[in-house]
Every structure is written in structure tokens, then in C-alpha cells.
CSV table of C-alpha atoms in Angstrom, one decimal:
chain,number,residue,atom,x,y,z
A,1,SER,CA,-4.3,-12.6,4.1
A,2,LYS,CA,-4.9,-16.3,4.7
A,3,ASP,CA,-5.6,-16.3,8.4
A,4,VAL,CA,-5.6,-12.9,10.1
A,5,LEU,CA,-7.0,-9.4,9.7
A,6,HIS,CA,-4.7,-6.6,8.4
A,7,SER,CA,-5.4,-3.0,7.9
A,8,PHE,CA,-3.6,-1.3,5.0
A,9,PHE,CA,-3.0,2.4,5.9
A,10,VAL,CA,-1.2,5.2,4.1
A,11,PRO,CA,-1.5,8.2,6.4
A,12,ALA,CA,-0.4,10.9,3.9
A,13,PHE,CA,-3.2,9.8,1.5
A,14,ARG,CA,-5.7,9.4,4.4
A,15,ALA,CA,-6.4,6.0,2.9
A,16,LYS,CA,-7.2,2.9,4.9
A,17,ARG,CA,-8.6,-0.5,4.0
A,18,ASP,CA,-9.1,-3.6,6.0
A,19,VAL,CA,-7.9,-6.9,4.6
A,20,VAL,CA,-10.1,-9.8,5.6
A,21,PRO,CA,-9.1,-13.5,5.2
A,22,GLY,CA,-11.0,-15.2,2.3
A,23,ARG,CA,-12.0,-11.9,0.6
A,24,TYR,CA,-10.6,-9.9,-2.3
A,25,THR,CA,-10.2,-6.2,-1.3
A,26,TYR,CA,-9.4,-3.4,-3.7
A,27,MET,CA,-8.3,0.2,-3.0
A,28,TRP,CA,-7.8,3.0,-5.4
A,29,PHE,CA,-6.2,6.4,-4.9
A,30,ARG,CA,-4.6,9.0,-7.1
A,31,PRO,CA,-1.7,10.7,-5.5
A,32,THR,CA,-0.9,14.1,-6.8
A,33,VAL,CA,2.5,14.8,-5.3
A,34,GLU,CA,5.6,12.8,-6.1
A,35,GLY,CA,7.5,11.5,-3.0
A,36,VAL,CA,8.0,8.6,-0.7
A,37,TYR,CA,5.2,7.9,1.8
A,38,ASP,CA,4.9,5.5,4.8
A,39,LEU,CA,2.6,2.5,4.6
A,40,PHE,CA,1.6,0.6,7.8
A,41,CYS,CA,-0.6,-2.3,9.0
A,42,THR,CA,-2.8,-0.8,11.7
A,43,GLU,CA,-4.5,-4.0,12.8
A,44,TYR,CA,-2.6,-6.1,15.3
A,45,CYS,CA,-2.0,-9.3,13.3
A,46,GLY,CA,0.5,-11.3,15.3
A,47,ASP,CA,4.2,-11.5,16.2
A,48,SER,CA,5.5,-9.8,13.1
A,49,HIS,CA,3.0,-6.9,13.2
A,50,SER,CA,5.6,-4.4,14.1
A,51,ASN,CA,7.6,-5.4,11.0
A,52,MET,CA,4.8,-4.6,8.6
A,53,ILE,CA,6.1,-1.2,7.6
A,54,THR,CA,7.1,-0.2,4.1
A,55,LYS,CA,7.0,2.8,1.7
A,56,VAL,CA,4.9,3.9,-1.3
A,57,HIS,CA,6.9,5.6,-4.0
A,58,VAL,CA,5.0,8.1,-6.1
A,59,VAL,CA,6.8,8.8,-9.3
A,60,SER,CA,5.9,10.5,-12.6
A,61,GLU,CA,4.2,8.5,-15.3
A,62,GLU,CA,7.4,8.6,-17.4
A,63,LYS,CA,9.6,7.3,-14.6
A,64,TYR,CA,7.0,4.6,-13.9
A,65,LYS,CA,7.0,3.4,-17.5
A,66,LEU,CA,10.8,3.3,-17.6
A,67,GLN,CA,11.0,1.3,-14.4
A,68,LEU,CA,8.3,-1.1,-15.7
A,69,ALA,CA,10.2,-1.6,-18.9
A,70,GLU,CA,13.4,-2.4,-17.0
A,71,MET,CA,11.5,-5.1,-15.0
A,72,VAL,CA,10.4,-7.0,-18.2
């Protein structure tokens, strides 16, 4: 983030990390169940805050490697 706080949150993983302007932030987790999970920004960050919704796709290692090879 260049100018506002964000808060990366995946409720199913019970994982949340604040993103602060000017800092590098890392977050690691190891999901154990394949599926599609919601990801939100939980810190009000401006006019487009309500649009900051996406999904985390958890796939097998084999499927991940296939998708990665297709991208190259």
C-alpha cells in the first residue's frame, strides 16, 4: 500500500495481517483443505474499500504445478 492502511483477512484460515504504507509485510499459512475461500480488506481504506473482495483458491500441489507451468 502506498498511502492507506489495509488489513488482509481470510476468515476461514483465521489469518489477518495489517498492511502499512512504507513497510514490507509477510504472512504465511498452510491450508489443509482444498477449496475456494473469501479474502477481505477489513480496514476502511477509502472509496473502493467495499470492492476489495476476492478469493483464495487452495489446490493440490500437482494442480498448482500444472497451472504454474501453463503461465510460463
